[in-house]
Amino acid sequence: MDTVQPAAGGLTAQTLRGEITRVVYENNDGDFSVVRIADAQGVEHTVVGNFSGVFEGQNLEVTGRYESHKEFGTQLRAEHFRFLLPSTRAGIIKYLASGMIDGIGPKYAENIVNYFGDKTLEILDHYSARLKEVPGIGKKRAAQISAAWKAQAARREIFIFLQGLGISSLYCQKLYKEYGGRAAEIVKANPFRLADEINGIGFLMADNIAAALGLETGSPQRLAAGTVYTLNQLTVSGHCCYPVEEFIAKCAETLRVEPGVAARGVDEAVGQGLIRIDHELAYPLNLLRAETELPRYIYGLGSARRHAGLRLVKITPAEGLRLSEEQHRAVERAGRYPLNIITGGHGVGKTTVIHEIVRRALAAKLKVYLAAPTGRAAKRMSEAAGFPAKTIHRLLKWEPAEHKFSYDADHKLPCDLLIVDEISMLDLPLALCLFRAVNFGTSVILVGDADQLPSVGPGNVLHSFLQSGLFAVTRLTQVFRQGAGSRIIANAHRVNHGELPERSDDKPQLTDFYWIEQEDPDKVLDLIIRLQTERIPRRFNFDPRNDIQVLTPMNRGSCGTRSINERLQQLLNSGHKPQFKVGDRVFKAGDRVMQIANNYDKNVFNGDLGRIANIDGKEKVFSVFYGDRKMVQYEFTETDQLTLAYAITIHKSQGSEFPAVILPLLNQHYLMLQRNLLYTGMTRAEKLLILIGGLKAVSMAVRNTRLEPRFSQLTQRLVALRKGEQSDVS
C-alpha cells in the first residue's frame, strides 16, 4: 500500500492505495461516497468521489487531488479509482462481514478466515466447496455463499475492467444493467455499439473507450462510427442531408484524421448500409426515406378531386361574424382545396379562422380532428376553437409494445377534416408519420407563422410546403383590435418588419412590454433574478414559480439557461426537500423540468414541461407531473432526458406561451442573434414581456435576416411531382 502526503492546493494528481476503514457517507443513488482510507503506515485519509458499492475492508486505489474544505478539512477528491481485494486477515474479515455476500455475517466471516487464513480468498475463488469444512456452515449455506461470491466477483471484475477504461461508475452501472455479465465482452468487441444502445454514451465517449482499448485511429469500425455520429450531429442542427465534400471535411474534424482517411470512413458507412449518398448528398437512412416518401402522400392528397372540404362551401357564415377579406378567403379556400396553409404573425386572427372552419365543418357533419406538435399548443388550440385538440403524437397513438404509431399507412385516421396548428414546429420525421396516416379525400389545413424559427428537429417543412405549389396558401397580415392595444404584439410586428422595438417610457401606468437596456452580463443576471423573484410578482401579481418564464438564446454563458437555472432553483425551490444528484446536477422535488428528447415508451416528448412530484431514494426513481393528471416515472439514470426549466432556450419554447416572459439578449449571444429568434421569443409572452439587452445586441438581431441553410431536397422533390402541371393556387 502506498502512502502520500497532501500537496498544497491540490495542484498535483496523487495516488493513494489503502484499506477502507469506514464508509462515512453514501448517497441514495450510490454514485457518491465519502470514505476513510488507511494507507500502509496506518494514516487515515478522507476521500470523496463517485464510487458505487463501497464496503469497509475493501482496498481502493485512488488518483486525485487534495483540497481543503472549510468544514471537513483536507480531503482527496478522487478522479480515477479501482477496487482491490484486501490482503490482511483483518481486512478480509471486515470485507466479508460487510454484508456484500449473502450468507456471510460477522460471525461466519471470522470463522471462515480463522479456518482458511490468508488463503481465504483463493478458497472462495477456486475451491468454494470446501466451505462445508468450516464449523457451523452446512451444505446449503456453503452453496449460497459460493453463488453469491461468484456473482459479486464477476461484477467486481467487470467494474474494475470498465473503470480501467475511464468509464464512470454511473455508466458502469448502466452497462451492467443492460448487458449483465457480458458487459466487458461487448465493450471489447465493439465499444462504438454503446453509442447506439446506452443513453448518454455518444460517439465521443465511446471513442475514448476505444482508445483505452488500443483500437487504431484508422480502423474501419471507428471511421464508420464517427461518420454516422457526424451526420447525426448535423441533423441535430436541422439538416436532413449534407453535401458530400463538406461532409467529408466535417468527418475529418470529428475523427481527427486527414480528409482522405475520412473519405474511407464515408465509404465504409455506405458499404455497411449505415448512411446513403443521393444526388451527392449524405443522408441518414430514415431522413432519405422520409424525404422521398412524404411527397407522395402530399401529392396524393392534393390531387384528390373529391374531398371532404367541399361540404364546407354549403354552410353559411356564422351570424354576426365579421371576417376581414383575408380571413374570409382563408375560410372559403378550406372548402375549395384539399390542402391549405394559413400563415401569419401574432394577433392576425388565425384562431378566429380556425374557429369558423370548425363551426362550418361540424354543421356539415364532418368528423374533425385538431392537433398541434406540443401539449401546450394543443391546449391553447382547444380553448381558441372550442373543440378538443391533441398533440400529434397522441393523435397517432404510439404503441410502446410494437414501437410504432397505431395510425399509419395501413390504418388511417378516421376523420374528414384535419387541422394542425403551430406547423412551423413540424420536423420531417413527424411530418411523414402524420401524413402517412391521412386518408385520401381528407381535407388538411395547416396553420402557423412562417416567420418563426424552424423546427428543432431536421428539415424546414413549412417552408417546403409553402414553396411546393401543392397547397392553397392564405397569408393573414391585418392585426386586429384585440391585439392593437398590445405593445407585445405591436413590437413583435415591428421586429418582424426590421424595426427596433419601441423603448420603454417612464409613464407610471402598467403596460405589457418593457425594454430594459443593460449590456453588462452580470448585472443582467442579477436583474433577471430580481424580476423573477420580486419585482414582477409584486407589481403584476404573477406567481414566480408558475407564471414567469425566462427565455434565452443559449445554454452556456452567464445569462444562459444553465447559470440561470442554478440560481433560480436555489431561490424558488429552497428548503429541505427530497433530492438527488447526478454528476454536478441536483434535482429536487418541486423542480420545474423539461423533457429534451422524445420518449415514446413513456409518452413524453421533446419540449414537454413538468414538475418533479416525488423522489424515492431507496428505489432510485422519481416522478414528473406533466399536467392533465399525467404522472411519468423515471429512474435516476434517465436524467439525461431532462433539464431544469426555470430558464429554457427560445428554440425549446416553440409552441408554448407563458403569462410572463423575461428575455435577455446580449452581445455574448451574438452567434444566435437573428430576427426570427427574437421574434419567436417575443411572441411566447401572453400578458407581459420584459426584454433585457443593449441597443447593439437587439439591433444586431433585428437586422440579421440571414438564415443558416438547412440542407434538404424536400422542396425539389415536392415540385418535381407536380412538374408540368398548371396550378391555379396562389
XYZ file of C-alpha atoms in Angstrom:
730
model
C 0.000 0.000 0.000
C 1.323 3.416 -0.973
C 1.394 6.447 1.219
C 1.144 10.035 0.055
C 1.445 13.434 1.608
C -1.174 16.053 0.691
C 0.049 18.618 -1.834
C -0.685 22.251 -1.106
C -3.599 23.485 -3.142
C -4.178 20.080 -4.673
C -2.392 21.094 -7.871
C -0.674 17.739 -8.434
C -2.552 14.499 -9.009
C -1.538 11.874 -6.440
C -2.277 8.207 -5.878
C -3.450 6.679 -2.620
C -3.742 2.938 -2.060
C -5.166 1.518 1.126
C -7.995 -0.126 3.025
C -11.439 1.421 3.556
C -11.785 1.671 7.321
C -15.103 3.496 7.324
C -17.844 4.488 4.887
C -18.724 7.946 6.193
C -21.459 8.695 3.655
C -23.033 7.165 0.568
C -25.886 8.926 -1.224
C -29.123 7.214 -2.120
C -28.278 6.528 -5.751
C -24.944 5.004 -4.776
C -22.769 7.117 -7.041
C -21.179 9.416 -4.449
C -19.383 8.371 -1.284
C -17.158 9.723 1.442
C -14.775 7.128 2.873
C -11.825 6.907 5.251
C -8.825 5.026 3.831
C -5.843 3.840 5.878
C -2.557 3.794 3.970
C 0.382 1.393 4.559
C 1.570 3.405 7.560
C -1.914 3.365 9.099
C -2.523 7.067 8.381
C -6.182 7.713 7.564
C -7.226 9.912 4.640
C -10.688 11.264 3.813
C -11.582 10.511 0.192
C -14.636 11.806 -1.690
C -15.728 10.656 -5.127
C -18.234 8.973 -7.413
C -17.860 5.451 -6.039
C -20.501 2.768 -6.052
C -20.799 -0.274 -3.810
C -18.045 0.562 -1.307
C -17.593 -1.569 1.815
C -15.399 -1.480 4.875
C -12.425 -3.784 4.419
C -12.185 -3.194 0.678
C -8.910 -1.965 -0.728
C -9.094 1.006 -3.028
C -6.560 2.698 -5.287
C -7.459 6.331 -5.874
C -5.881 9.015 -8.046
C -6.970 12.579 -7.387
C -6.104 15.949 -5.904
C -6.128 17.084 -2.305
C -8.318 20.026 -1.437
C -9.101 21.927 1.724
C -12.731 22.016 2.858
C -13.638 24.722 5.375
C -15.845 22.318 7.339
C -14.294 18.876 6.738
C -10.613 19.763 6.398
C -8.182 18.167 3.942
C -9.676 15.541 1.662
C -8.694 13.766 -1.539
C -11.168 14.262 -4.377
C -10.993 11.107 -6.489
C -10.750 11.466 -10.253
C -9.971 7.804 -11.010
C -10.216 4.707 -8.844
C -10.192 0.930 -8.886
C -11.110 -1.652 -6.310
C -8.511 -4.095 -4.951
C -9.059 -7.151 -2.786
C -7.881 -6.903 0.853
C -4.567 -8.520 1.724
C -4.613 -8.796 5.551
C -6.574 -11.198 7.791
C -8.337 -8.274 9.492
C -9.136 -6.702 6.146
C -10.539 -9.928 4.736
C -12.761 -10.428 7.799
C -14.075 -6.885 7.574
C -14.604 -7.242 3.810
C -16.582 -10.490 4.105
C -18.571 -9.194 7.082
C -19.644 -6.032 5.262
C -22.915 -7.570 4.057
C -21.915 -7.698 0.392
C -22.001 -11.530 0.295
C -25.339 -13.187 1.058
C -24.987 -15.759 3.826
C -21.899 -14.216 5.482
C -22.215 -12.009 8.552
C -19.515 -11.004 11.092
C -19.597 -14.399 12.877
C -19.248 -16.548 9.740
C -16.654 -14.151 8.276
C -14.452 -14.627 11.310
C -14.972 -18.411 11.326
C -14.087 -18.696 7.608
C -10.920 -16.595 7.905
C -9.858 -18.378 11.104
C -10.200 -21.701 9.274
C -8.574 -20.836 5.916
C -6.317 -17.959 6.979
C -4.533 -15.973 4.263
C -5.830 -18.417 1.627
C -9.494 -17.477 2.251
C -9.979 -15.500 -0.967
C -8.240 -18.184 -3.019
C -10.561 -20.810 -1.486
C -13.625 -18.701 -2.290
C -12.425 -18.193 -5.872
C -11.434 -21.769 -6.732
C -12.435 -24.266 -4.029
C -15.669 -22.915 -2.583
C -16.999 -26.438 -1.974
C -14.548 -26.589 0.963
C -16.704 -24.044 2.847
C -18.536 -27.072 4.267
C -15.403 -27.783 6.308
C -15.929 -24.588 8.350
C -17.733 -25.342 11.639
C -21.353 -24.188 11.500
C -21.563 -23.935 7.691
C -23.613 -26.684 6.123
C -24.018 -27.754 2.525
C -26.915 -25.357 1.805
C -25.224 -22.278 3.265
C -21.954 -23.172 1.550
C -23.738 -23.284 -1.820
C -25.435 -19.939 -1.078
C -22.131 -18.279 -0.142
C -20.385 -19.766 -3.177
C -23.025 -18.477 -5.616
C -23.062 -15.003 -4.025
C -19.259 -14.779 -4.080
C -19.057 -15.769 -7.753
C -21.742 -13.247 -8.714
C -20.044 -10.480 -6.725
C -16.611 -11.434 -8.068
C -17.859 -11.336 -11.660
C -19.498 -7.957 -11.140
C -16.386 -6.646 -9.373
C -14.089 -7.785 -12.165
C -16.360 -6.218 -14.783
C -16.430 -2.921 -12.899
C -12.654 -2.974 -12.443
C -12.238 -3.568 -16.183
C -14.734 -0.868 -17.200
C -13.378 1.687 -14.729
C -9.907 0.965 -16.071
C -11.174 2.232 -19.445
C -12.177 5.524 -17.847
C -15.901 4.699 -17.610
C -17.577 6.394 -14.638
C -19.409 4.375 -12.003
C -22.760 5.685 -13.260
C -22.137 4.305 -16.743
C -20.635 1.103 -15.331
C -23.988 0.557 -13.658
C -25.843 1.333 -16.906
C -23.672 -1.092 -18.853
C -24.036 -3.838 -16.250
C -27.796 -3.317 -16.150
C -28.032 -3.559 -19.947
C -25.561 -6.363 -20.651
C -25.084 -8.134 -17.310
C -22.112 -10.476 -17.201
C -21.406 -9.893 -20.930
C -20.670 -6.170 -20.418
C -16.879 -6.450 -20.630
C -17.064 -8.820 -23.595
C -19.387 -6.485 -25.532
C -17.283 -3.413 -24.809
C -14.139 -5.190 -26.003
C -15.809 -6.439 -29.182
C -17.269 -3.087 -30.282
C -17.114 -0.058 -27.973
C -18.942 2.051 -30.578
C -22.017 -0.106 -30.096
C -22.506 1.658 -26.764
C -23.238 4.961 -28.509
C -26.358 3.431 -30.098
C -27.562 1.357 -27.161
C -26.742 3.209 -23.917
C -28.406 6.538 -23.145
C -25.824 9.223 -22.513
C -22.917 7.451 -24.213
C -22.254 9.132 -27.528
C -19.526 8.635 -30.080
C -17.021 10.833 -28.241
C -17.226 8.797 -25.022
C -17.195 5.538 -26.988
C -14.149 6.816 -28.876
C -12.303 7.441 -25.612
C -13.142 3.888 -24.525
C -11.911 2.569 -27.869
C -8.642 4.475 -27.447
C -8.201 2.957 -23.980
C -8.689 -0.469 -25.578
C -5.961 0.329 -28.099
C -8.238 0.436 -31.162
C -6.419 2.024 -34.104
C -7.407 5.546 -35.174
C -7.948 4.448 -38.758
C -9.854 1.249 -38.022
C -12.929 0.772 -40.274
C -15.070 0.324 -37.153
C -14.056 3.723 -35.770
C -14.262 5.542 -39.114
C -17.787 4.258 -39.809
C -18.991 5.106 -36.298
C -17.505 8.621 -36.492
C -19.130 9.162 -39.884
C -22.574 8.228 -38.565
C -22.054 10.391 -35.481
C -21.062 13.404 -37.582
C -24.120 13.031 -39.790
C -26.397 12.678 -36.778
C -24.900 15.832 -35.263
C -25.708 17.696 -38.473
C -29.326 16.558 -38.237
C -29.413 17.970 -34.695
C -28.578 21.306 -36.351
C -31.618 20.879 -38.613
C -30.083 19.354 -41.732
C -31.712 16.402 -43.485
C -28.590 15.783 -45.558
C -25.199 17.344 -46.249
C -23.065 17.901 -49.377
C -20.571 15.035 -49.592
C -17.381 17.085 -49.942
C -18.251 19.328 -46.995
C -19.414 16.282 -45.062
C -16.040 14.568 -45.504
C -14.367 17.691 -44.101
C -16.700 17.596 -41.080
C -15.930 13.905 -40.557
C -12.199 14.636 -40.683
C -12.641 17.166 -37.866
C -14.637 14.712 -35.749
C -12.249 11.817 -36.297
C -9.083 13.953 -36.181
C -7.804 12.390 -39.400
C -6.890 13.568 -42.895
C -9.783 14.082 -45.386
C -8.625 11.061 -47.393
C -8.988 8.829 -44.340
C -12.374 10.415 -43.536
C -13.500 9.644 -47.094
C -12.723 5.964 -46.413
C -14.970 6.243 -43.366
C -17.824 7.565 -45.502
C -17.339 4.689 -47.956
C -17.285 2.235 -45.031
C -20.527 3.663 -43.584
C -22.194 3.493 -47.020
C -20.915 -0.058 -47.529
C -22.343 -1.143 -44.166
C -25.707 0.404 -45.072
C -25.476 2.953 -42.261
C -25.864 6.040 -44.482
C -26.797 6.734 -48.115
C -25.493 9.084 -50.806
C -28.203 10.617 -53.009
C -27.513 13.393 -55.544
C -24.084 13.990 -53.945
C -25.722 14.472 -50.551
C -25.077 12.286 -47.499
C -28.286 11.149 -45.800
C -29.217 9.212 -42.680
C -31.383 6.332 -43.896
C -34.526 7.446 -42.079
C -34.397 11.012 -43.431
C -33.818 9.924 -47.032
C -36.814 7.633 -46.712
C -38.883 10.470 -45.225
C -37.872 12.921 -47.961
C -38.820 10.515 -50.742
C -41.973 9.096 -49.142
C -43.624 12.269 -47.780
C -44.079 13.986 -51.190
C -46.109 11.018 -52.461
C -48.643 11.417 -49.653
C -48.804 15.200 -50.125
C -49.259 14.886 -53.873
C -51.943 12.226 -53.455
C -53.913 14.367 -51.007
C -53.574 17.489 -53.153
C -54.687 15.671 -56.297
C -57.954 14.425 -54.814
C -60.892 15.751 -56.861
C -63.381 14.760 -54.228
C -62.526 15.800 -50.699
C -64.486 16.392 -47.520
C -63.864 20.145 -47.584
C -66.299 20.568 -50.481
C -69.159 20.225 -47.997
C -67.979 23.349 -46.138
C -68.926 25.595 -49.064
C -72.628 24.887 -48.491
C -72.556 26.217 -44.914
C -73.345 29.894 -44.452
C -71.152 32.142 -42.257
C -71.954 32.442 -38.563
C -74.490 35.156 -37.807
C -72.839 38.362 -36.663
C -69.336 37.154 -37.529
C -67.219 39.829 -39.189
C -64.213 38.466 -41.018
C -61.594 40.501 -42.835
C -61.143 39.874 -46.544
C -58.050 37.767 -45.769
C -59.860 35.708 -43.159
C -62.879 35.218 -45.428
C -60.556 33.981 -48.202
C -58.940 31.507 -45.788
C -62.315 30.070 -44.741
C -63.569 29.811 -48.328
C -60.405 28.116 -49.535
C -60.808 25.483 -46.822
C -63.847 24.305 -48.780
C -62.339 24.579 -52.242
C -58.928 22.931 -51.837
C -57.913 19.663 -50.143
C -54.607 21.125 -48.885
C -54.463 24.562 -47.236
C -51.890 26.610 -45.352
C -52.983 29.590 -43.278
C -49.999 31.632 -42.173
C -49.495 34.968 -40.430
C -47.937 36.665 -37.449
C -49.067 37.215 -33.880
C -52.560 38.684 -33.411
C -53.744 38.446 -37.023
C -56.776 36.276 -36.255
C -55.640 32.769 -37.192
C -57.608 31.275 -34.291
C -60.757 33.098 -35.421
C -60.422 31.447 -38.813
C -59.907 28.018 -37.207
C -62.969 28.545 -35.011
C -65.165 29.388 -38.026
C -63.870 26.477 -40.128
C -64.545 24.072 -37.243
C -68.060 25.517 -36.817
C -68.856 25.015 -40.502
C -67.344 21.530 -40.528
C -69.462 20.411 -37.584
C -72.543 21.919 -39.224
C -71.694 19.913 -42.354
C -71.446 16.812 -40.125
C -67.766 16.299 -40.890
C -65.580 14.390 -38.475
C -62.961 16.898 -37.321
C -59.575 16.334 -35.679
C -57.430 19.161 -34.302
C -53.756 18.674 -33.478
C -50.561 20.540 -32.606
C -46.948 19.461 -32.038
C -46.861 20.187 -28.270
C -49.237 19.764 -25.355
C -49.315 23.493 -24.596
C -50.082 24.350 -28.224
C -52.831 21.715 -28.333
C -54.389 23.069 -25.140
C -54.338 26.620 -26.499
C -55.866 25.413 -29.763
C -58.672 23.660 -27.866
C -59.501 26.808 -25.921
C -59.492 29.022 -29.024
C -61.506 26.688 -31.251
C -63.908 25.489 -28.574
C -63.176 21.948 -29.711
C -60.781 19.305 -28.306
C -57.266 19.112 -29.754
C -54.472 16.592 -29.191
C -50.759 16.516 -29.685
C -49.759 14.855 -32.958
C -48.138 12.010 -31.040
C -51.296 11.312 -29.051
C -53.461 11.696 -32.144
C -51.461 8.979 -33.906
C -51.426 6.796 -30.745
C -47.984 5.396 -30.047
C -47.965 1.659 -29.272
C -44.958 1.010 -26.969
C -45.086 -2.764 -27.323
C -44.885 -2.553 -31.129
C -42.680 0.565 -31.259
C -44.880 2.283 -33.827
C -47.887 4.551 -34.176
C -51.280 2.898 -34.250
C -52.393 5.154 -37.106
C -50.139 4.781 -40.149
C -50.216 3.952 -43.856
C -52.235 0.788 -43.194
C -54.540 2.235 -40.539
C -55.697 5.732 -41.446
C -57.114 8.427 -39.185
C -60.935 8.256 -39.287
C -61.532 11.959 -39.951
C -62.824 14.156 -42.768
C -61.007 17.330 -41.784
C -57.626 17.614 -40.052
C -56.396 20.979 -38.771
C -52.822 21.197 -37.455
C -51.620 24.330 -35.642
C -48.057 25.594 -34.963
C -46.908 23.938 -38.172
C -43.544 25.751 -38.093
C -42.568 23.206 -35.397
C -43.227 20.197 -37.629
C -39.978 18.428 -38.499
C -39.520 15.968 -41.350
C -39.834 12.648 -39.426
C -43.016 13.732 -37.629
C -44.485 15.164 -40.856
C -44.027 11.779 -42.512
C -45.723 9.954 -39.620
C -48.627 12.411 -39.741
C -49.268 12.344 -43.487
C -48.857 8.571 -43.685
C -51.961 8.366 -41.517
C -54.133 10.802 -43.521
C -56.646 9.193 -45.857
C -57.021 10.437 -49.426
C -60.205 12.525 -49.507
C -59.451 14.085 -46.103
C -59.049 17.860 -46.181
C -55.930 19.108 -44.399
C -55.439 22.650 -43.067
C -52.028 23.650 -41.709
C -51.787 26.783 -39.573
C -48.606 28.528 -38.464
C -46.297 31.516 -38.506
C -43.733 31.274 -41.291
C -41.577 33.977 -39.666
C -40.872 31.961 -36.524
C -37.858 29.750 -36.019
C -37.894 26.492 -37.989
C -38.454 23.212 -36.196
C -35.998 21.955 -33.592
C -35.784 18.679 -35.481
C -34.409 18.211 -39.022
C -35.964 19.915 -42.019
C -37.848 23.095 -42.790
C -41.185 21.520 -43.603
C -43.385 24.619 -43.572
C -41.004 26.445 -45.916
C -41.000 23.465 -48.319
C -44.782 23.218 -48.256
C -45.130 26.952 -48.965
C -42.735 26.692 -51.917
C -44.198 23.487 -53.355
C -47.254 24.897 -55.103
C -49.307 21.955 -53.807
C -51.069 23.945 -51.056
C -53.518 26.830 -51.235
C -51.741 29.494 -49.178
C -53.502 32.338 -47.371
C -51.359 34.972 -45.633
C -53.027 36.963 -42.844
C -51.429 40.357 -42.206
C -54.042 42.548 -40.508
C -53.603 42.936 -36.737
C -56.993 43.055 -35.015
C -58.247 45.290 -32.235
C -57.777 42.734 -29.517
C -54.087 42.912 -30.379
C -53.876 46.539 -31.454
C -53.546 47.778 -27.872
C -50.881 45.237 -27.016
C -47.338 46.542 -27.049
C -46.123 42.925 -27.167
C -47.869 42.327 -30.495
C -47.030 45.780 -31.879
C -43.343 45.399 -31.080
C -43.201 41.826 -32.341
C -44.520 43.081 -35.688
C -42.037 45.961 -35.644
C -39.209 43.482 -35.221
C -40.608 41.292 -37.992
C -40.621 44.313 -40.300
C -36.998 45.142 -39.477
C -37.657 47.910 -36.934
C -36.418 48.182 -33.363
C -38.949 47.679 -30.553
C -40.216 50.894 -29.006
C -38.236 51.998 -25.958
C -39.877 51.720 -22.559
C -41.176 55.017 -21.263
C -41.345 56.309 -17.708
C -45.131 56.524 -17.530
C -46.496 55.249 -14.213
C -49.282 53.103 -15.681
C -48.533 49.440 -16.217
C -48.096 48.093 -19.726
C -47.367 44.652 -21.190
C -43.948 45.378 -22.746
C -40.712 46.782 -21.324
C -37.261 47.052 -22.841
C -34.592 47.430 -20.166
C -31.331 48.493 -21.777
C -28.467 46.783 -19.990
C -25.335 45.267 -21.517
C -23.345 44.002 -18.522
C -23.988 40.213 -18.291
C -23.511 40.068 -14.502
C -25.941 42.936 -13.971
C -28.402 41.319 -16.382
C -28.266 38.049 -14.426
C -28.930 39.893 -11.150
C -31.763 41.775 -12.842
C -33.350 38.552 -14.112
C -33.282 37.121 -10.583
C -34.838 40.238 -9.046
C -37.525 40.447 -11.738
C -38.442 36.774 -11.371
C -38.494 36.627 -7.577
C -39.521 40.139 -6.522
C -40.484 42.840 -8.996
C -42.826 41.015 -11.378
C -44.703 39.124 -8.615
C -45.102 42.318 -6.589
C -46.127 44.697 -9.408
C -48.080 42.330 -11.666
C -49.243 39.650 -9.216
C -47.731 36.740 -11.168
C -46.716 33.513 -9.424
C -42.889 33.345 -9.713
C -42.878 29.515 -9.792
C -45.615 29.002 -12.401
C -46.328 32.145 -14.418
C -42.912 33.599 -15.270
C -40.596 32.008 -17.820
C -37.045 33.060 -18.656
C -36.179 32.539 -22.335
C -32.597 32.903 -23.512
C -30.827 32.228 -26.811
C -28.200 29.829 -25.439
C -27.465 27.228 -22.776
C -23.951 28.446 -21.978
C -22.723 31.748 -20.606
C -23.563 33.792 -17.535
C -27.006 34.502 -18.991
C -27.527 31.033 -20.437
C -30.044 28.502 -19.187
C -27.575 26.568 -17.019
C -26.441 29.536 -14.958
C -29.940 30.999 -14.588
C -31.479 27.633 -13.684
C -28.945 27.076 -10.934
C -29.698 30.463 -9.364
C -33.475 30.220 -9.696
C -33.556 26.671 -8.332
C -31.834 27.889 -5.169
C -34.302 30.755 -4.751
C -37.597 29.285 -5.969
C -37.218 25.747 -4.644
C -35.266 26.122 -1.425
C -35.680 24.284 1.875
C -35.195 20.691 2.942
C -36.794 18.656 0.179
C -36.138 15.188 -1.232
C -33.382 15.487 -3.818
C -30.710 13.556 -5.647
C -27.571 14.392 -7.572
C -26.338 13.056 -10.905
C -22.904 14.339 -11.811
C -22.950 18.034 -10.995
C -26.726 18.377 -11.417
C -29.133 18.442 -8.480
C -32.823 17.590 -8.874
C -35.323 18.403 -6.111
C -38.955 17.631 -5.527
C -40.876 20.616 -6.873
C -38.340 21.480 -9.591
C -39.661 22.673 -12.925
C -38.211 20.408 -15.641
C -38.381 19.902 -19.396
C -38.189 16.680 -21.399
C -35.466 17.222 -24.027
C -35.799 14.012 -26.054
C -38.740 12.080 -27.443
C -39.521 9.062 -25.264
C -42.298 7.175 -26.984
C -42.415 4.441 -24.352
C -43.171 6.981 -21.621
C -45.396 9.022 -23.954
C -43.447 12.236 -23.253
C -41.827 14.324 -25.930
C -39.178 16.938 -26.603
C -40.340 20.240 -25.094
C -42.889 18.863 -22.597
C -42.790 20.876 -19.363
C -43.498 19.316 -15.979
C -42.632 19.398 -12.301
C -40.894 16.758 -10.171
C -43.606 15.401 -7.891
C -41.764 12.899 -5.704
C -38.408 11.184 -5.297
C -37.827 7.664 -3.985
C -34.171 7.453 -2.992
C -34.417 3.810 -1.955
C -35.760 2.615 -5.305
C -33.781 5.300 -7.196
C -36.822 6.543 -9.098
C -38.703 9.825 -9.320
C -41.937 11.037 -10.902
C -42.696 14.086 -13.024
C -46.187 15.568 -13.270
C -46.874 16.898 -16.777
C -50.382 18.229 -16.276
C -53.664 16.693 -17.393
C -53.143 14.329 -14.450
C -50.278 12.574 -16.258
C -47.537 11.272 -13.964
C -44.397 9.778 -15.554
C -41.809 7.747 -13.639
C -38.065 7.893 -14.347
C -35.043 6.101 -12.958
C -32.192 8.249 -11.640
C -30.094 7.076 -14.595
C -32.595 8.662 -17.029
C -31.977 12.266 -16.043
C -30.096 12.845 -19.304
C -33.591 13.156 -20.819
C -34.460 16.099 -18.562
C -33.211 19.572 -17.791
C -34.238 22.193 -15.269
C -36.719 24.579 -16.892
C -36.843 27.752 -14.816
C -34.994 29.079 -17.872
C -35.200 27.445 -21.319
C -33.874 28.331 -24.747
C -36.053 30.218 -27.209
C -35.803 27.234 -29.556
C -37.267 24.933 -26.896
C -40.098 27.402 -26.200
C -41.673 26.981 -29.636
C -45.344 26.100 -29.477
C -45.671 27.419 -25.920
C -46.964 30.652 -24.456
C -46.392 31.908 -20.927
C -48.186 34.603 -18.904
C -44.913 36.493 -18.402
C -41.590 36.209 -20.238
C -38.159 37.596 -19.364
C -35.982 37.677 -22.488
C -32.259 38.554 -22.168
C -30.495 39.380 -25.439
C -26.797 40.203 -25.090
C -23.614 40.515 -27.088
C -22.476 37.163 -25.662
C -25.345 35.627 -27.664
C -24.009 37.037 -30.951
C -23.834 33.635 -32.658
C -27.595 33.259 -32.241
C -28.786 36.826 -32.799
C -31.283 36.625 -35.651
C -34.588 38.324 -36.346
C -36.666 35.139 -36.281
C -35.132 34.167 -32.924
C -36.060 37.499 -31.311
C -39.499 37.451 -32.929
C -40.182 33.899 -31.737
C -39.105 34.744 -28.182
C -41.275 37.875 -28.072
C -44.380 36.060 -29.303
C -44.179 33.500 -26.476
C -45.445 36.136 -23.991
C -49.186 36.352 -23.342
C -49.530 39.222 -20.843
C -46.070 40.575 -20.042
C -42.764 40.713 -21.897
C -39.576 42.166 -20.461
C -36.734 42.391 -22.965
C -33.312 42.961 -21.388
C -30.386 43.873 -23.595
C -28.233 46.600 -25.043
C -29.061 48.510 -28.208
C -26.201 46.826 -30.078
C -27.394 43.259 -29.432
C -31.061 43.995 -30.151
C -30.147 45.906 -33.326
C -27.948 43.026 -34.457
C -30.835 40.591 -34.048
C -33.341 42.833 -35.850
C -31.013 43.422 -38.808
C -29.870 39.818 -39.197
C -32.285 38.081 -41.550
C -29.670 35.693 -42.897
C -30.915 32.218 -42.139
C -28.500 29.362 -41.682
C -29.081 26.936 -44.558
C -30.811 23.667 -43.777
C -29.798 21.154 -46.383
C -32.811 19.277 -47.686
C -34.290 18.255 -51.019
C -37.910 18.159 -49.856
C -38.920 21.277 -51.810
C -37.351 19.953 -55.004
C -38.989 16.554 -54.578
C -42.418 18.145 -53.995
C -42.071 20.422 -57.022
C -40.888 17.501 -59.167
C -44.147 15.641 -58.551
C -46.277 18.456 -59.922
C -43.837 19.468 -62.664
C -45.598 20.264 -65.924
C -48.982 20.814 -64.235
C -50.739 24.148 -64.139
C -51.969 25.278 -60.737
C -54.491 27.970 -60.010
C -53.496 28.013 -56.362
C -51.746 31.208 -55.266
